[in-house]
Coordinates of N, CA and C in Angstrom, one line a residue:
M1 N 0.8 -1.2 0.0 CA 0.0 0.0 0.0 C 0.9 1.3 0.0
A2 N 0.7 2.1 -0.9 CA 1.4 3.3 -1.0 C 1.1 4.3 0.2
A3 N 2.1 5.1 0.6 CA 1.9 6.0 1.6 C 0.8 7.1 1.2
S4 N 0.1 7.5 2.1 CA -1.0 8.6 1.8 C -0.4 9.9 1.6
Y5 N 0.7 10.2 2.2 CA 1.4 11.5 2.2 C 2.8 11.4 1.9
N6 N 3.5 12.4 1.4 CA 4.9 12.4 1.2 C 5.7 12.7 2.4
T7 N 5.3 13.8 3.1 CA 6.1 14.2 4.3 C 5.1 14.6 5.4
C8 N 5.4 14.1 6.6 CA 4.7 14.5 7.8 C 5.6 15.1 8.8
L9 N 5.2 16.3 9.3 CA 6.0 16.9 10.4 C 5.3 16.8 11.7
L10 N 6.0 16.2 12.7 CA 5.4 15.9 14.0 C 6.0 16.8 15.0
I11 N 5.3 17.7 15.7 CA 5.8 18.7 16.6 C 5.3 18.5 18.0
D12 N 6.1 18.0 18.9 CA 5.7 17.7 20.2 C 6.9 17.8 21.1
D13 N 6.8 18.5 22.2 CA 8.0 18.6 23.1 C 8.3 17.4 23.9
N14 N 7.5 16.4 23.9 CA 7.7 15.2 24.6 C 8.3 14.2 23.7
Y15 N 9.6 13.8 24.0 CA 10.3 12.8 23.1 C 9.6 11.5 23.0
L16 N 9.1 11.0 24.1 CA 8.5 9.7 24.1 C 7.2 9.7 23.2
D17 N 6.4 10.8 23.4 CA 5.2 11.0 22.5 C 5.6 11.0 21.0
N18 N 6.6 11.8 20.7 CA 7.1 11.9 19.4 C 7.6 10.5 18.8
F19 N 8.3 9.8 19.6 CA 8.8 8.4 19.3 C 7.6 7.5 19.0
I20 N 6.6 7.4 19.9 CA 5.5 6.5 19.7 C 4.6 6.9 18.5
T21 N 4.4 8.2 18.4 CA 3.5 8.6 17.3 C 4.3 8.4 16.0
K22 N 5.6 8.7 15.9 CA 6.3 8.4 14.7 C 6.3 7.0 14.2
K23 N 6.5 6.1 15.2 CA 6.3 4.6 14.9 C 5.0 4.3 14.4
L24 N 3.9 4.8 15.0 CA 2.6 4.6 14.6 C 2.4 5.0 13.1
L25 N 2.9 6.2 12.8 CA 2.7 6.8 11.5 C 3.5 5.9 10.5
E26 N 4.7 5.5 10.9 CA 5.5 4.7 10.0 C 4.9 3.3 9.7
N27 N 4.4 2.7 10.8 CA 3.7 1.4 10.7 C 2.5 1.4 9.9
S28 N 1.8 2.6 10.0 CA 0.6 2.7 9.1 C 0.8 3.1 7.7
N29 N 2.1 3.4 7.4 CA 2.4 3.8 6.0 C 1.7 5.2 5.8
F30 N 1.6 6.0 6.7 CA 0.9 7.3 6.6 C 1.6 8.2 5.6
A31 N 3.0 8.3 5.8 CA 3.8 9.2 5.0 C 5.1 8.6 4.7
K32 N 5.7 8.9 3.5 CA 6.9 8.4 3.1 C 8.0 8.8 4.1
T33 N 8.0 10.0 4.6 CA 8.9 10.6 5.5 C 8.2 11.2 6.7
V34 N 8.6 10.9 7.9 CA 8.1 11.5 9.1 C 9.3 12.2 9.8
V35 N 9.2 13.6 10.0 CA 10.2 14.4 10.6 C 9.6 14.8 11.9
T36 N 10.4 14.7 13.0 CA 10.0 15.1 14.3 C 10.8 16.3 14.8
S37 N 10.1 17.1 15.6 CA 10.8 18.3 16.2 C 10.2 18.4 17.6
E38 N 11.1 18.5 18.6 CA 10.6 18.7 20.0 C 10.5 20.2 20.3
S39 N 10.9 21.0 19.3 CA 10.8 22.5 19.5 C 9.9 23.1 18.3
P40 N 8.9 23.8 18.7 CA 8.1 24.5 17.7 C 8.9 25.6 17.0
A41 N 9.8 26.2 17.7 CA 10.6 27.2 17.1 C 11.5 26.6 16.1
Y42 N 12.1 25.5 16.3 CA 12.9 24.8 15.4 C 12.1 24.4 14.2
A43 N 10.9 23.9 14.4 CA 10.0 23.5 13.3 C 9.8 24.6 12.4
I44 N 9.5 25.9 13.0 CA 9.4 27.0 12.2 C 10.6 27.3 11.3
R45 N 11.8 27.2 11.9 CA 13.0 27.4 11.1 C 13.1 26.3 10.0
L46 N 12.8 25.1 10.2 CA 12.7 24.0 9.2 C 11.8 24.5 8.0
L47 N 10.6 24.9 8.4 CA 9.7 25.3 7.3 C 10.1 26.6 6.6
A48 N 10.6 27.5 7.3 CA 11.1 28.8 6.7 C 12.2 28.6 5.7
S49 N 13.1 27.6 6.1 CA 14.3 27.3 5.2 C 13.9 26.5 4.0
G50 N 12.8 25.8 4.1 CA 12.3 25.0 3.0 C 12.9 23.6 3.1
S51 N 13.7 23.3 4.2 CA 14.2 22.0 4.3 C 13.2 20.9 4.7
V52 N 12.1 21.3 5.1 CA 10.9 20.4 5.3 C 9.8 21.0 4.6
K53 N 9.1 20.2 3.8 CA 7.9 20.7 3.0 C 6.8 19.7 3.3
P54 N 6.1 19.7 4.4 CA 5.2 18.8 4.9 C 3.8 18.9 4.1
D55 N 3.2 17.7 4.0 CA 1.8 17.6 3.5 C 0.9 17.7 4.7
V56 N 1.4 17.2 5.8 CA 0.6 17.1 7.1 C 1.5 17.5 8.3
I57 N 1.0 18.2 9.2 CA 1.6 18.6 10.4 C 0.8 18.1 11.7
F58 N 1.3 17.3 12.6 CA 0.7 17.0 13.8 C 1.4 17.9 14.9
L59 N 0.5 18.7 15.6 CA 1.0 19.8 16.4 C 0.4 19.6 17.8
D60 N 1.3 19.5 18.8 CA 0.9 19.6 20.2 C 0.5 21.0 20.6
I61 N -0.3 21.2 21.5 CA -0.8 22.5 21.9 C 0.1 23.0 23.1
R62 N 0.2 22.2 24.1 CA 0.8 22.7 25.4 C 2.3 22.3 25.4
M63 N 3.1 23.3 25.0 CA 4.5 23.0 25.0 C 5.2 24.2 25.6
P64 N 6.4 24.0 26.3 CA 7.1 25.2 26.9 C 7.7 26.1 25.9
N65 N 7.9 27.3 26.1 CA 8.6 28.3 25.3 C 7.7 28.8 24.2
M66 N 7.0 27.8 23.5 CA 6.2 28.2 22.3 C 5.0 27.2 22.3
S67 N 3.7 27.7 22.5 CA 2.6 26.8 22.5 C 2.3 26.4 21.0
G68 N 1.4 25.5 20.9 CA 0.9 25.2 19.5 C 0.3 26.4 18.8
F69 N -0.5 27.1 19.6 CA -1.2 28.3 19.1 C -0.1 29.4 18.7
E70 N 0.9 29.5 19.5 CA 2.0 30.5 19.1 C 2.6 30.0 17.9
F71 N 2.8 28.7 17.7 CA 3.4 28.1 16.5 C 2.5 28.6 15.3
L72 N 1.2 28.4 15.5 CA 0.3 28.8 14.4 C 0.4 30.3 14.0
D73 N 0.6 31.1 15.0 CA 0.8 32.5 14.7 C 2.1 32.7 13.9
A74 N 3.1 32.0 14.3 CA 4.5 32.2 13.6 C 4.4 31.6 12.2
Y75 N 3.6 30.5 12.1 CA 3.3 29.8 10.8 C 2.6 30.7 9.9
D76 N 1.7 31.4 10.4 CA 0.9 32.4 9.6 C 1.8 33.4 8.9
K77 N 2.8 33.8 9.6 CA 3.8 34.8 9.0 C 4.8 34.3 8.1
L78 N 4.9 33.0 7.9 CA 5.9 32.4 7.1 C 5.5 32.7 5.6
D79 N 6.6 33.0 4.8 CA 6.4 33.2 3.4 C 6.7 31.9 2.7
I80 N 5.8 30.9 2.9 CA 5.8 29.5 2.2 C 4.5 29.3 1.7
E81 N 4.4 28.3 0.8 CA 3.2 27.8 0.2 C 2.5 27.0 1.3
K82 N 1.3 27.4 1.7 CA 0.6 26.7 2.8 C -0.7 25.9 2.2
E83 N -1.0 26.2 1.0 CA -2.1 25.5 0.4 C -1.9 24.0 0.4
G84 N -2.9 23.3 0.9 CA -2.8 21.8 0.9 C -2.1 21.2 2.1
I85 N -1.5 22.0 2.9 CA -0.9 21.4 4.2 C -2.0 21.3 5.2
K86 N -2.2 20.0 5.7 CA -3.2 19.8 6.7 C -2.5 19.9 8.1
I87 N -3.1 20.6 9.0 CA -2.5 20.7 10.4 C -3.5 20.1 11.3
Y88 N -3.1 19.0 12.0 CA -3.9 18.4 13.0 C -3.3 18.7 14.4
L89 N -4.1 19.3 15.3 CA -3.7 19.5 16.6 C -3.9 18.2 17.4
L90 N -2.8 17.7 17.9 CA -2.7 16.5 18.6 C -2.4 16.8 20.1
S91 N -3.4 16.7 21.0 CA -3.3 17.1 22.3 C -4.0 16.3 23.3
S92 N -3.5 16.3 24.6 CA -4.2 15.6 25.6 C -5.2 16.7 26.3
S93 N -5.2 17.9 25.9 CA -6.1 18.9 26.4 C -7.5 18.6 26.2
F94 N -8.3 18.8 27.3 CA -9.8 18.7 27.1 C -10.4 20.2 27.4
D95 N -9.5 21.2 27.4 CA -10.0 22.5 27.7 C -10.8 23.0 26.5
P96 N -12.0 23.4 26.8 CA -12.9 23.9 25.7 C -12.4 25.0 25.0
T97 N -11.6 25.9 25.7 CA -11.0 27.0 25.1 C -10.1 26.6 24.0
D98 N -9.2 25.5 24.2 CA -8.3 25.1 23.2 C -9.1 24.5 22.0
M99 N -10.2 23.8 22.3 CA -10.9 23.3 21.1 C -11.6 24.4 20.4
K100 N -12.1 25.4 21.0 CA -12.7 26.5 20.3 C -11.7 27.3 19.6
K101 N -10.5 27.5 20.1 CA -9.4 28.3 19.4 C -9.0 27.5 18.2
S102 N -8.9 26.2 18.3 CA -8.5 25.3 17.1 C -9.6 25.4 16.0
S103 N -10.8 25.4 16.4 CA -11.9 25.4 15.4 C -12.0 26.7 14.7
N104 N -11.4 27.8 15.4 CA -11.5 29.2 14.8 C -10.2 29.4 14.0
N105 N -9.2 28.6 13.9 CA -8.0 28.8 13.3 C -8.0 28.3 11.9
K106 N -7.7 29.1 10.9 CA -7.9 28.8 9.5 C -7.0 27.7 9.0
Y107 N -5.9 27.4 9.8 CA -5.0 26.4 9.3 C -5.2 25.0 9.9
V108 N -6.0 24.9 11.0 CA -6.2 23.7 11.7 C -7.3 22.9 11.0
T109 N -7.0 21.7 10.5 CA -7.9 20.8 9.9 C -8.8 20.1 10.9
H110 N -8.2 19.7 12.0 CA -9.0 18.9 12.9 C -8.2 18.8 14.3
F111 N -8.9 18.7 15.4 CA -8.4 18.6 16.7 C -8.5 17.1 17.1
I112 N -7.4 16.5 17.5 CA -7.3 15.1 17.9 C -6.8 15.0 19.3
H113 N -7.6 14.1 20.1 CA -7.1 13.9 21.4 C -6.1 12.8 21.4
K114 N -5.0 12.9 22.1 CA -4.0 11.9 22.3 C -4.6 10.7 23.0
P115 N -4.1 9.6 22.8 CA -3.1 9.2 21.8 C -3.6 9.0 20.4
L116 N -2.8 9.2 19.4 CA -3.1 8.9 18.0 C -3.2 7.4 17.9
T117 N -4.2 6.9 17.2 CA -4.3 5.5 16.9 C -4.5 5.2 15.4
H118 N -4.4 3.9 15.1 CA -4.6 3.5 13.6 C -6.1 4.0 13.2
K119 N -7.1 3.7 14.1 CA -8.4 4.1 13.8 C -8.6 5.5 13.5
I120 N -8.0 6.4 14.3 CA -8.1 7.9 14.1 C -7.5 8.2 12.8
L121 N -6.3 7.6 12.5 CA -5.6 7.9 11.2 C -6.5 7.5 10.0
E122 N -7.2 6.5 10.1 CA -8.1 5.9 9.0 C -9.3 7.0 8.9
D123 N -9.7 7.6 9.9 CA -10.9 8.4 9.9 C -10.5 9.9 9.7
L124 N -9.3 10.3 9.5 CA -9.0 11.7 9.4 C -9.6 12.4 8.2
P125 N -10.0 13.6 8.4 CA -10.6 14.3 7.2 C -9.5 14.8 6.3

């Protein structure tokens, strides 16, 4: 089965969450390449430099130094082609404010509660 996407960028400050989610994405043949970043600021630099051109981004919300929403603000200012990039917020947050902010953000495709599973991947919009 061919991979659904070419490149997936996974942004989460938790190394273990990144490791497990990356393995799930690889085992599901979700994308040809899965790039991880424990730093949203570093992910912004990767995107700005063009060294990573993702089709899909999985983004945690609650991270130190730069939250997922702050990442989205910085992402908005990037001079890159954003058309066709799907951003999924992947969070353990059940805060209604986070869910509302995600639904009001033009870049967010969908809010997903951790952990990511094969079933969730199959049902992604």
